[in-house]
Short mmCIF file of C-alpha atoms in Angstrom, two decimals:
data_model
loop_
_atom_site.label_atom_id
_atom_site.label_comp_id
_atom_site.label_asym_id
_atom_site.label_seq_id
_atom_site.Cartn_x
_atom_site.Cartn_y
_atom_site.Cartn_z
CA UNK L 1 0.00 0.00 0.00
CA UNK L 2 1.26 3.38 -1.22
CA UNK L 3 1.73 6.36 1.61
CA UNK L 4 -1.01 8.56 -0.49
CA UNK L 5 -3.57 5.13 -0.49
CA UNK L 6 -3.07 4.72 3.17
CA UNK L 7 -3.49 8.28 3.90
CA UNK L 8 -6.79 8.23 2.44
CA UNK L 9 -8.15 5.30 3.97
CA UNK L 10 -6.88 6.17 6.82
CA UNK L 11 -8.36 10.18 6.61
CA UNK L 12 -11.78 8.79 4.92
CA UNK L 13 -12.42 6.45 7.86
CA UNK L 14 -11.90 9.29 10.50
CA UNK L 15 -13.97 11.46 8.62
CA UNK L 16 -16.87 8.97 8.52
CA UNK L 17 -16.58 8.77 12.71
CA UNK L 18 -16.94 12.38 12.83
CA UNK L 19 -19.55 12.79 10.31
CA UNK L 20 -21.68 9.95 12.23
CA UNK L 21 -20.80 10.96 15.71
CA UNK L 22 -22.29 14.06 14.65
CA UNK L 23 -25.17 13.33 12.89
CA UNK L 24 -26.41 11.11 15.02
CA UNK L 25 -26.23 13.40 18.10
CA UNK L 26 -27.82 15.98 15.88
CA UNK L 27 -31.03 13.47 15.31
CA UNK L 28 -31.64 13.21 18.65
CA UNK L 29 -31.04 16.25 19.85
CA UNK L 30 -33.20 18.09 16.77
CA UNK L 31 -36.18 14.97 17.99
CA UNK L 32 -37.68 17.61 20.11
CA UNK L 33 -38.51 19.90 16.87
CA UNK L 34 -40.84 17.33 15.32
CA UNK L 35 -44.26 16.67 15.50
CA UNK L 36 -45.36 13.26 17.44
CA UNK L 37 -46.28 11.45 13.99
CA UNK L 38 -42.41 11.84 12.90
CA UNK L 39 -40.48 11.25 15.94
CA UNK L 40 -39.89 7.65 14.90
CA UNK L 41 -38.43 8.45 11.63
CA UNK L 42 -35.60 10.47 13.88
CA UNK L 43 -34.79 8.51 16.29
CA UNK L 44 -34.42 5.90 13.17
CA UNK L 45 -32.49 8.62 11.46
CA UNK L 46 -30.36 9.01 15.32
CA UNK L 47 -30.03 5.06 15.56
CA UNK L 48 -28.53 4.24 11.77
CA UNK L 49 -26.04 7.17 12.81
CA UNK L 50 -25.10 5.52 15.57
CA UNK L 51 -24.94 2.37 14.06
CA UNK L 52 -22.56 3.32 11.27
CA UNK L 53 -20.62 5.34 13.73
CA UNK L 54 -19.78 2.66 15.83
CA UNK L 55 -18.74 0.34 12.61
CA UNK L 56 -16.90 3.02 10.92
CA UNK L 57 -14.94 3.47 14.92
CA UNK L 58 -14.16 -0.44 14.91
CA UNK L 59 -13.05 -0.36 10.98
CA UNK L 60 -10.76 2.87 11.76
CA UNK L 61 -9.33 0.46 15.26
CA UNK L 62 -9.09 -3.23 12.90
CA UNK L 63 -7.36 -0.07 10.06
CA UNK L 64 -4.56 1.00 12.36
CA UNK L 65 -3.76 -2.61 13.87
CA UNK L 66 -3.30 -3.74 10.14
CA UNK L 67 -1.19 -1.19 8.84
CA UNK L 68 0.82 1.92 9.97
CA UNK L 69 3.19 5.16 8.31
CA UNK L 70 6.48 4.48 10.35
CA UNK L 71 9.27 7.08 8.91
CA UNK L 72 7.48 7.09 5.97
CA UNK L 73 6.37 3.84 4.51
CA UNK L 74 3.65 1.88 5.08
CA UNK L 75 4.07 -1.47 7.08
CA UNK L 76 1.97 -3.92 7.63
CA UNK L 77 1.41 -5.76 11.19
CA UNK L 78 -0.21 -9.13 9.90
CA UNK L 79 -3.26 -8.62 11.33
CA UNK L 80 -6.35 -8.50 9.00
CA UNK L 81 -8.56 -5.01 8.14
CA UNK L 82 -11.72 -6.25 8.40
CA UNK L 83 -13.84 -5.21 5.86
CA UNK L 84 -16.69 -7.20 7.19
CA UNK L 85 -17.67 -4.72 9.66
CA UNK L 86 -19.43 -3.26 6.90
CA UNK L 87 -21.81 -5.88 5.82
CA UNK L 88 -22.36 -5.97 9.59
CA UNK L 89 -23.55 -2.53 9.50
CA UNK L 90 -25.51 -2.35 6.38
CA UNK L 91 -27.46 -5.35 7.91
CA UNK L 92 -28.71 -2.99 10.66
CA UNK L 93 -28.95 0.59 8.87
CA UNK L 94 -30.30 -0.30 5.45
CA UNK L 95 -33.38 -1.64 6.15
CA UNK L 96 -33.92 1.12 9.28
CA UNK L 97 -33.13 3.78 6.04
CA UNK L 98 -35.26 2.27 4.56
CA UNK L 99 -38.54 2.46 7.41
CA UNK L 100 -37.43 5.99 7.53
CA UNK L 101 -38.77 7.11 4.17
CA UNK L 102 -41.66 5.34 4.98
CA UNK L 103 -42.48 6.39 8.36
CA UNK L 104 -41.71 9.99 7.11
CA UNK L 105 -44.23 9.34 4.69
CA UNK L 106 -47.18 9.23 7.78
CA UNK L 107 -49.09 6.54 5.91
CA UNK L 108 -52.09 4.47 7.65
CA UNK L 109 -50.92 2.06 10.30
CA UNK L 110 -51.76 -1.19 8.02
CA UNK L 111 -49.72 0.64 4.81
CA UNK L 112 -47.03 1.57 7.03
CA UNK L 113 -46.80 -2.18 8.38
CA UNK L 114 -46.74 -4.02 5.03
CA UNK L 115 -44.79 -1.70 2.91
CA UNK L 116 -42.04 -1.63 5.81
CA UNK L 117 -41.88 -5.29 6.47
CA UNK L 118 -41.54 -6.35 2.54
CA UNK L 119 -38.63 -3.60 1.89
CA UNK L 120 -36.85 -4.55 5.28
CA UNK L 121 -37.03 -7.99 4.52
CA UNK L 122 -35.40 -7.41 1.08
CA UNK L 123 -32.81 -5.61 2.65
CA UNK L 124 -31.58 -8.06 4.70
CA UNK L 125 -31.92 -10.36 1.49
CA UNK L 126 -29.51 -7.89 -0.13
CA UNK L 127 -26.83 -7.85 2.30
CA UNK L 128 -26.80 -11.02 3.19
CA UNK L 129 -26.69 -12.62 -0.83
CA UNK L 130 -23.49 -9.40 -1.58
CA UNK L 131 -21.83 -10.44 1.67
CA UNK L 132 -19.92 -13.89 0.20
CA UNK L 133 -18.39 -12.31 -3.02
CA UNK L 134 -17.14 -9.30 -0.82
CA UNK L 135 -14.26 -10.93 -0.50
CA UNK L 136 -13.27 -12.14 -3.64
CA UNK L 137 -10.71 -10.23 -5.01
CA UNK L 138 -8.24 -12.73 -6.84
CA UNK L 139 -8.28 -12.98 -10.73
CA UNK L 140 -9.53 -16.81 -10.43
CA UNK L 141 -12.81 -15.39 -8.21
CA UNK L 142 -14.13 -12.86 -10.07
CA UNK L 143 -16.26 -14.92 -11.99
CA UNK L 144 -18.12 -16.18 -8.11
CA UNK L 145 -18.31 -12.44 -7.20
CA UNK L 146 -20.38 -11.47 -10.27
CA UNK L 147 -22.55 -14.52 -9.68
CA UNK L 148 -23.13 -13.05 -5.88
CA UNK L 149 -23.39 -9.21 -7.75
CA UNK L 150 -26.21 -10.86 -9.73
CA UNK L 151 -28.12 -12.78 -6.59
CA UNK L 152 -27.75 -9.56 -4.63
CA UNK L 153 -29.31 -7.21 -7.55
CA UNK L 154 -32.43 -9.33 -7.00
CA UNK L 155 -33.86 -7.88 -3.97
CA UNK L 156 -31.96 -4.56 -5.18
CA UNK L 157 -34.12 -3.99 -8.46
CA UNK L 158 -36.93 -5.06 -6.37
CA UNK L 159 -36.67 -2.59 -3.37
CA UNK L 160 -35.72 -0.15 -6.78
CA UNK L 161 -39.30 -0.91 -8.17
CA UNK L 162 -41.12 -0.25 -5.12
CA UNK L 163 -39.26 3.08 -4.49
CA UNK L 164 -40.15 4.13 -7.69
CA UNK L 165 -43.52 2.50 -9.50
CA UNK L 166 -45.13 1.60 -6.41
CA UNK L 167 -44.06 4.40 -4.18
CA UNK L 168 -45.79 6.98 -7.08
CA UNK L 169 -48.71 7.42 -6.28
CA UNK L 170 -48.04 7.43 -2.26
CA UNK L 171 -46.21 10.80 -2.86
CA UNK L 172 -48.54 12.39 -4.97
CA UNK L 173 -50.88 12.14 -1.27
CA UNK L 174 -48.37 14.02 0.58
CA UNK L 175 -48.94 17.53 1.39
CA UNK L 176 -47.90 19.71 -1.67
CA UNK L 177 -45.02 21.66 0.77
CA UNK L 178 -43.16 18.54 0.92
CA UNK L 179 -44.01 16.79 -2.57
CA UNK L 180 -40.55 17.89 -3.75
CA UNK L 181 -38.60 16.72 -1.18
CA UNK L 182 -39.87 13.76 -0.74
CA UNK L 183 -39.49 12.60 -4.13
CA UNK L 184 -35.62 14.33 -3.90
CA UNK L 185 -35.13 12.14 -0.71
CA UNK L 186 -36.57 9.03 -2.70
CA UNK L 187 -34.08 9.93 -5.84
CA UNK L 188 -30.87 10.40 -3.61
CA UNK L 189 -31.27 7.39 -1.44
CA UNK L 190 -31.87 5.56 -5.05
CA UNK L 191 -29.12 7.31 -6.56
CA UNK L 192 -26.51 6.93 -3.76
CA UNK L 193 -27.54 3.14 -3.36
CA UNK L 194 -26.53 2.91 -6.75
CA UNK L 195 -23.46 3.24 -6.24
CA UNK L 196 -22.70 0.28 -4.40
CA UNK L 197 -23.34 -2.35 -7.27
CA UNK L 198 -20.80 -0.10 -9.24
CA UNK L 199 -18.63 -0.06 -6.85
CA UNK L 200 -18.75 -3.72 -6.06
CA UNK L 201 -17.60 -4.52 -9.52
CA UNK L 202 -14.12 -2.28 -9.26
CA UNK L 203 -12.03 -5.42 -8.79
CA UNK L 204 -13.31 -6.25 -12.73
CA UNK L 205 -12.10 -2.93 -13.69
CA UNK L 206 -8.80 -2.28 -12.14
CA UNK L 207 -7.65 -5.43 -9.48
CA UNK L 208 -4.56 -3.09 -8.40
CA UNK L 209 -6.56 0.29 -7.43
CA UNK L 210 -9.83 -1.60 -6.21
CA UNK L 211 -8.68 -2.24 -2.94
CA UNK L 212 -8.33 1.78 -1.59
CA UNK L 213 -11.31 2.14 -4.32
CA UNK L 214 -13.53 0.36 -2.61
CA UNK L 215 -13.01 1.68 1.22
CA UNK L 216 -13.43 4.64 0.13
CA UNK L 217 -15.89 4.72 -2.45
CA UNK L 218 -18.03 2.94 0.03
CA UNK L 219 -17.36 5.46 2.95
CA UNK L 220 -18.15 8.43 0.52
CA UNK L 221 -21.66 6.00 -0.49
CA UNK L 222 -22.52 5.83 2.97
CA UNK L 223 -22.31 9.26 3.78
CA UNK L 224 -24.54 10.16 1.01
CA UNK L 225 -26.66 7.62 1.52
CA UNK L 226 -26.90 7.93 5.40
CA UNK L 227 -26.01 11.10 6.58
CA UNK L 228 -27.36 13.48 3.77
CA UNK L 229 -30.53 10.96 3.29
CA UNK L 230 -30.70 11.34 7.31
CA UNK L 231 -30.77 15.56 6.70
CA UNK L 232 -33.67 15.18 3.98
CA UNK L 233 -35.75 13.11 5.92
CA UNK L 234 -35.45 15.81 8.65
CA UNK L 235 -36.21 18.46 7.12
CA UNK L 236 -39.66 16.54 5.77
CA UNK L 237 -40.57 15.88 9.26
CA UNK L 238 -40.21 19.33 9.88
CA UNK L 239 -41.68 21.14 7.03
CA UNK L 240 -44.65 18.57 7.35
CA UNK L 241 -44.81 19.42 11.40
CA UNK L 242 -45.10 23.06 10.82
CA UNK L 243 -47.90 22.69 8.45
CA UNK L 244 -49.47 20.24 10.93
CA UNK L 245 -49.62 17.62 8.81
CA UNK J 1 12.21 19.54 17.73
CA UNK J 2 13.04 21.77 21.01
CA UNK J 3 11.89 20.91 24.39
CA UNK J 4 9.84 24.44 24.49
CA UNK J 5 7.55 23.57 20.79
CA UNK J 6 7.44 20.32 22.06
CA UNK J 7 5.22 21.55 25.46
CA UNK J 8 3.82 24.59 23.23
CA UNK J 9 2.12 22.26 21.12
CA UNK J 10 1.48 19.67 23.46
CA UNK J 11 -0.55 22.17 26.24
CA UNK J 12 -2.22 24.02 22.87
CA UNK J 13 -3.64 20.73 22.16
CA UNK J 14 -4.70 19.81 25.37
CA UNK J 15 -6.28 23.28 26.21
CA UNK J 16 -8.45 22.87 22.63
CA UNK J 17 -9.81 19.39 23.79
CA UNK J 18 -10.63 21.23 26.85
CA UNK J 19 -11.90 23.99 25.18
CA UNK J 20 -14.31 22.68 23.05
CA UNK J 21 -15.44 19.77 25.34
CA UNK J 22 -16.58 22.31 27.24
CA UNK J 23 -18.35 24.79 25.07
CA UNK J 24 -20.19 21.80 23.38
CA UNK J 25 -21.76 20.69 26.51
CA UNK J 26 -22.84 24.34 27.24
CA UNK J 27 -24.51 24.65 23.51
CA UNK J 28 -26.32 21.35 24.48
CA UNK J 29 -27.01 22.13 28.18
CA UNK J 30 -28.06 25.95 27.41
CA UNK J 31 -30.18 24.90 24.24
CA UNK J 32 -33.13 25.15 26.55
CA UNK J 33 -33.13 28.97 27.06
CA UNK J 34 -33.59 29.83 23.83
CA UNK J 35 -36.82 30.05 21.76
CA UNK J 36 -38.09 27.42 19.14
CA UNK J 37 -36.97 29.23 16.22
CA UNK J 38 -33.31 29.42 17.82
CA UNK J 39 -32.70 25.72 19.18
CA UNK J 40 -31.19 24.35 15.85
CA UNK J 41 -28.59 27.38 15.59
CA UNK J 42 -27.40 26.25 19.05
CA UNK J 43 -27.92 22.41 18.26
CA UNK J 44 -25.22 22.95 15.08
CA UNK J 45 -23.00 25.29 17.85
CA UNK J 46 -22.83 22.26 19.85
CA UNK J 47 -21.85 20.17 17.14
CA UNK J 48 -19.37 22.45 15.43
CA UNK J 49 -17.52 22.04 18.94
CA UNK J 50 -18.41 17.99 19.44
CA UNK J 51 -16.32 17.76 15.89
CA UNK J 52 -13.20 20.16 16.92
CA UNK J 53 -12.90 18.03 20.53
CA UNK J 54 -13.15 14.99 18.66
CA UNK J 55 -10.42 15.64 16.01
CA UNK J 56 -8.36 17.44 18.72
CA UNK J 57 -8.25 14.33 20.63
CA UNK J 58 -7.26 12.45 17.93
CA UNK J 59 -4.55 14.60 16.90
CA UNK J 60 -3.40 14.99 20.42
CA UNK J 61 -3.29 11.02 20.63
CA UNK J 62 -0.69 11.02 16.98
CA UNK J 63 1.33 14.11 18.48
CA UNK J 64 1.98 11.58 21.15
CA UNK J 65 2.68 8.81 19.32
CA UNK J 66 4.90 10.86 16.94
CA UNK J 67 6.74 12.48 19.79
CA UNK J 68 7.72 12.38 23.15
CA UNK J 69 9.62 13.95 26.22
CA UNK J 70 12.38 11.67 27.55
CA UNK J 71 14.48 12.56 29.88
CA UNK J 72 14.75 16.22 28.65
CA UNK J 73 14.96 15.13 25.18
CA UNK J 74 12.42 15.31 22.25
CA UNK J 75 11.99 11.54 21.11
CA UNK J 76 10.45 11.08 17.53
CA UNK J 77 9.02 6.99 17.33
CA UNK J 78 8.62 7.77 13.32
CA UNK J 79 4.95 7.35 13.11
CA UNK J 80 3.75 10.25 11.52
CA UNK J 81 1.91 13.64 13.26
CA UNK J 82 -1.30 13.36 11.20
CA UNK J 83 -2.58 17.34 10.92
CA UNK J 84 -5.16 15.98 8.25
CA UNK J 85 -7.55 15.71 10.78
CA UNK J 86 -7.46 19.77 10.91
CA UNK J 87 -8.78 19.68 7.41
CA UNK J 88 -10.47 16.94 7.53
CA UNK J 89 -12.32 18.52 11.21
CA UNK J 90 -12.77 22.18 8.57
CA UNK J 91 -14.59 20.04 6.15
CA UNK J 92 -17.27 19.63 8.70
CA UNK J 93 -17.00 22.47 11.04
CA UNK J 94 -16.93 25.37 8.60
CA UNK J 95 -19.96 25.03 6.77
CA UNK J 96 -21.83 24.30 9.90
CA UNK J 97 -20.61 27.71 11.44
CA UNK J 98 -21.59 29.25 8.32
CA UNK J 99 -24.94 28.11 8.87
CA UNK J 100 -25.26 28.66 12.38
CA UNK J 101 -24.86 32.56 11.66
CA UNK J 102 -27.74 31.94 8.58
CA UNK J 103 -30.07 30.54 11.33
CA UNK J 104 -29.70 32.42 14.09
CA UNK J 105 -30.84 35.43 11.68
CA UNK J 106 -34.15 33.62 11.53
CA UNK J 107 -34.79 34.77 7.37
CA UNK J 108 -37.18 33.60 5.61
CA UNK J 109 -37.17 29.30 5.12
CA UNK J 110 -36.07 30.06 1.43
CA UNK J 111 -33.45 32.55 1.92
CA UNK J 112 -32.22 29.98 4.68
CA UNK J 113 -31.98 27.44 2.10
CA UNK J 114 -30.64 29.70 -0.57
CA UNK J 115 -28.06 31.55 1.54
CA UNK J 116 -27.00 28.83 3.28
CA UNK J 117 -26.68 26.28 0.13
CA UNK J 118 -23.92 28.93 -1.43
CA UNK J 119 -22.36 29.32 1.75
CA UNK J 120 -21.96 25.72 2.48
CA UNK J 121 -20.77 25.21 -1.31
CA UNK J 122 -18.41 27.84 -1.39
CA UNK J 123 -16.99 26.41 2.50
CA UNK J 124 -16.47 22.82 1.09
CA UNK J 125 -14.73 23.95 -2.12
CA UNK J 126 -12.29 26.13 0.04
CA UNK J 127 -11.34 23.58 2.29
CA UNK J 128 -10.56 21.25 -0.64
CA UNK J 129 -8.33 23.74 -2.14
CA UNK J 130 -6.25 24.25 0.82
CA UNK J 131 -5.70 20.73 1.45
CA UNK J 132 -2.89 20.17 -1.22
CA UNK J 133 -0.65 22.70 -0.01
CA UNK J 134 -0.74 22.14 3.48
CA UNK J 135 2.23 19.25 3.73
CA UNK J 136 4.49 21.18 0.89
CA UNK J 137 6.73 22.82 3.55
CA UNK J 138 10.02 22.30 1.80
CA UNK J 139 11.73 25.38 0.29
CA UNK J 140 11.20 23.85 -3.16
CA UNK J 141 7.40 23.57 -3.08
CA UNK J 142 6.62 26.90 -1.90
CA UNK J 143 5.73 27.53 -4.87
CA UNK J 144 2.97 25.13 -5.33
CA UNK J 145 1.91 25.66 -1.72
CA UNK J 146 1.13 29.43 -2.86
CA UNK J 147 -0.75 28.18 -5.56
CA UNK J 148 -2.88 26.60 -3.42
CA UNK J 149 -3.54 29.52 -1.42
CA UNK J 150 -4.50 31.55 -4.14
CA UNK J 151 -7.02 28.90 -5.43
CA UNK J 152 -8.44 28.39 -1.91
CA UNK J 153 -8.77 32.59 -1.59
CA UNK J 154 -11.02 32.66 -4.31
CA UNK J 155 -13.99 31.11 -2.16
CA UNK J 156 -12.67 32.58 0.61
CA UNK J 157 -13.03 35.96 -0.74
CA UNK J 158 -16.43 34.87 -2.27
CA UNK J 159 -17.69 33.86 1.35
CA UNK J 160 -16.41 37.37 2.62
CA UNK J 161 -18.18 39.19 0.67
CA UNK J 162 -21.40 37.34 0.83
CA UNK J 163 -21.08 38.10 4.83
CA UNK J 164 -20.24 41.72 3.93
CA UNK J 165 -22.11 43.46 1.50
CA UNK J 166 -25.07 40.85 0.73
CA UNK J 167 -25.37 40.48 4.52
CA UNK J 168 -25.51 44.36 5.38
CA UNK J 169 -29.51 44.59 4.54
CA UNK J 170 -30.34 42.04 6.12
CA UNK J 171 -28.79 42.72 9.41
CA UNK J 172 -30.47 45.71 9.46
CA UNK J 173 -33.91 43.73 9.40
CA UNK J 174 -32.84 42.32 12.88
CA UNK J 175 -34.80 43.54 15.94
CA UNK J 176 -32.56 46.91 17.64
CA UNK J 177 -31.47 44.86 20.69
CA UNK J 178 -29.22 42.63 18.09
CA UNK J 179 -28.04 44.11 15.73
CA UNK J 180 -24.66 45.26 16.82
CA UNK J 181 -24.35 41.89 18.10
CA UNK J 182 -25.18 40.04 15.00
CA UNK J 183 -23.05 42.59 13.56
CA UNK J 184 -20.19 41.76 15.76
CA UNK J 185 -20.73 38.28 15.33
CA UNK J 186 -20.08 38.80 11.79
CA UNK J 187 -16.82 41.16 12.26
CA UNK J 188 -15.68 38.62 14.67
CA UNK J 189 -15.87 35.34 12.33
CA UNK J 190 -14.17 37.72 9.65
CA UNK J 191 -11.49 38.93 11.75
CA UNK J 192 -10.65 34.80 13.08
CA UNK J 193 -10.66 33.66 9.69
CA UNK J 194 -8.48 36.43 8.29
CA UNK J 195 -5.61 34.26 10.40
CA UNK J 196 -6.03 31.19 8.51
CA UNK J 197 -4.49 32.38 5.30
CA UNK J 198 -2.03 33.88 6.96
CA UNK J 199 -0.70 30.91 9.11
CA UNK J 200 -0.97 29.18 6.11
CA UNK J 201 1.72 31.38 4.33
CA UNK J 202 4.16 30.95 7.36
CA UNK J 203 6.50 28.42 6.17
CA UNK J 204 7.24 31.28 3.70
CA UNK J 205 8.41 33.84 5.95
CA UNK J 206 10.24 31.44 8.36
CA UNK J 207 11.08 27.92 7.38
CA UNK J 208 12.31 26.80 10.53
CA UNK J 209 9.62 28.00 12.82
CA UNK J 210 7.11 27.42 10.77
CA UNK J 211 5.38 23.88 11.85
CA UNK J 212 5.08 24.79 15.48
CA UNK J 213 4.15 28.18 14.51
CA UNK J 214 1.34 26.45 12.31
CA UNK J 215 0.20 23.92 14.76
CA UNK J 216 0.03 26.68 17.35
CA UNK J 217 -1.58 29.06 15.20
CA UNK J 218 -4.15 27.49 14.09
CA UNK J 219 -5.46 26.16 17.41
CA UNK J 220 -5.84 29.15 18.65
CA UNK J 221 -7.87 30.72 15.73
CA UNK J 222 -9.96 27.80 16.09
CA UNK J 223 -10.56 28.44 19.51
CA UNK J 224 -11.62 31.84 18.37
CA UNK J 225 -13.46 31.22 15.46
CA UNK J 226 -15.46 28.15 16.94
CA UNK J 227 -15.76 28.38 20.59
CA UNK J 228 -16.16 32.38 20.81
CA UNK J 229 -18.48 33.01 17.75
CA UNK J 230 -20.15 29.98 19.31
CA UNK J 231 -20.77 31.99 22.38
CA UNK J 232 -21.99 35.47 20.42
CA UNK J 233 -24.57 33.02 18.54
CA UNK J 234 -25.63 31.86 22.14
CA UNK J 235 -26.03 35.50 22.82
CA UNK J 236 -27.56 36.70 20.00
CA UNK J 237 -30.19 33.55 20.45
CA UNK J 238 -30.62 34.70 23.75
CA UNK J 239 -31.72 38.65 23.27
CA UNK J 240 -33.76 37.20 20.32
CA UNK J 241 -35.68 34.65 22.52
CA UNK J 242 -36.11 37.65 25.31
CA UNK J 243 -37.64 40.33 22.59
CA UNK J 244 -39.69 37.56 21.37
CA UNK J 245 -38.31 38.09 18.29
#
């Protein structure tokens, strides 16, 4: 591992700590602001913080054991980085993302129930059929990684589909103050979650860079795709709460 | 390294993790005695300061590892003094203080949005700027390191004069009791930040000094431009809450 590839693993990691130290405290704290109907979605919004803060602490910890910059040069210690933590993580936070747009959305009780459980149940899917081919990174395995890629984009084009066909007609009920957002919230957790297929295929494209490509592409993914989503969904629950919706 | 930078940076280090372990826990804590409309200007205050104590402690923790006192003598262990957490700590901190001075104006929700979108924009582009040309300290890449500066001024200056001139008619919307305050608030975020391009061109002026000088430097205008203008907010949120304004 070059100095510059360490340095922004190393960098990227810390910045995701800070980032979810702080948005998660923020979450919380900001709970109080809401209306009763949408202090769920927060403290979901507070909890996948947490979550990813406490992964992205432990990745930063299993970083540092693995490698370190002595006079200059990068040396490594044996031990493993593991990489795992994130699958670990995404396990807990992406189907709670997930119930946030929806509970945002203040649907009836039964809608709220049914559309949760099928997209939280396809999360876990996800993460659980991308986890194997993670860590498949040798010329010979590339062929098994694609075949998890595939198996994973199953529930992934399905969760998709209901974000975006079924999900339709949902947001044209919402009051017309928060139409827009809503719909931007839906399009940046869809956009940023698209990311991660592409970014799971970087060993195809370049075996040599992947490695640093990966961390942190998938740190930058998660920040988007937490933290920012997090923000949006915030400021939903409060535009709707001031209109006393 | 002498024995005297050695407890100069050291102490400066430790009196910033004080510093703004403090002052976050009074944003939190005094969060209550300010109106609705005011609570999220001190919520971002108290995370502004949660995000300097955590990078502080972390770069406390590699000055310590890097270096240390022996027996009268400076000790280096090779491991590297990592001051990318200052930029990396900027990334985060100086659009939020940005937008705790937006906030605690209370404008309109769109002028929020608006003002504090460019603001936030034009923060994150400057930091990224000034990254580069912060570890070319050798006499050869002074150059470079200028270059740097001059890129990263041009958002600067941009930010400057948005808090200037576009800020002057709006200030004088603000109930009587505030505006000198909100006024001062504004001179005073000016006047810290005027340092950082300035402690940035040190290694120019004196080679030899210059890290310490740096390190030194730029806790202090920290100190200044977090923890005080955190304080004036507090006040200005305050005299608001009081008028009922």
């Amino acid at each position: 591992m070059e100095v510059i590839d360490f340095t922004l693993v190393y960098n990227s990691l810390s910045f995701a700590i800070a980032t979810f130290g702080a948005s998660s405290v923020f979450f919380f704290v900001q709970r109080s602001q809401v209306a009763p109907a949408y202090k769920t979605a927060l403290t979901l919004s507070g909890l996948v913080c947490l979550i990813a803060f406490y992964h992205y602490l432990r990745m930063f910890e299993s970083f540092n054991d693995a490698y370190s910059l002595i006079y200059g040069q990068v040396e490594t210690s044996g031990s493993q980085f593991n990489v795992a933590y994130r699958y670990v993580g995404w396990l807990l936070t992406v189907p709670l993302l997930l119930l946030e747009l929806v509970l945002v959305m203040r649907l009836s009780k039964e809608e709220t129930f049914s559309r949760g459980m099928k997209l939280v149940f396809a999360a876990i899917i996800m993460v659980i059929l991308g986890y194997p081919g993670e860590g498949l990174l040798d010329a010979g395995q590339l062929g098994d990684r694609l075949m998890y890629w595939l198996l994973a984009m199953i529930p992934f084009i399905y969760i998709l589909y209901n974000l975006t066909k079924r999900l339709e007609d949902t947001i044209l009920k919402q009051p017309k103050n928060v139409q827009g957002l809503v719909s931007k919230a839906r399009w940046l957790l869809i956009g940023s979650w698209a990311f991660y297929p592409i970014i799971y295929l970087f060993p195809m494209i370049n075996p040599d860079a992947s490695y640093v490509n990966i961390q942190v592409g998938y740190t930058l993914a998660d920040i988007v795709s937490i933290g920012i989503f997090g923000v949006m969904i915030y400021m939903i629950a409060q535009r709707k709460s001031d209109a006393g919706a």
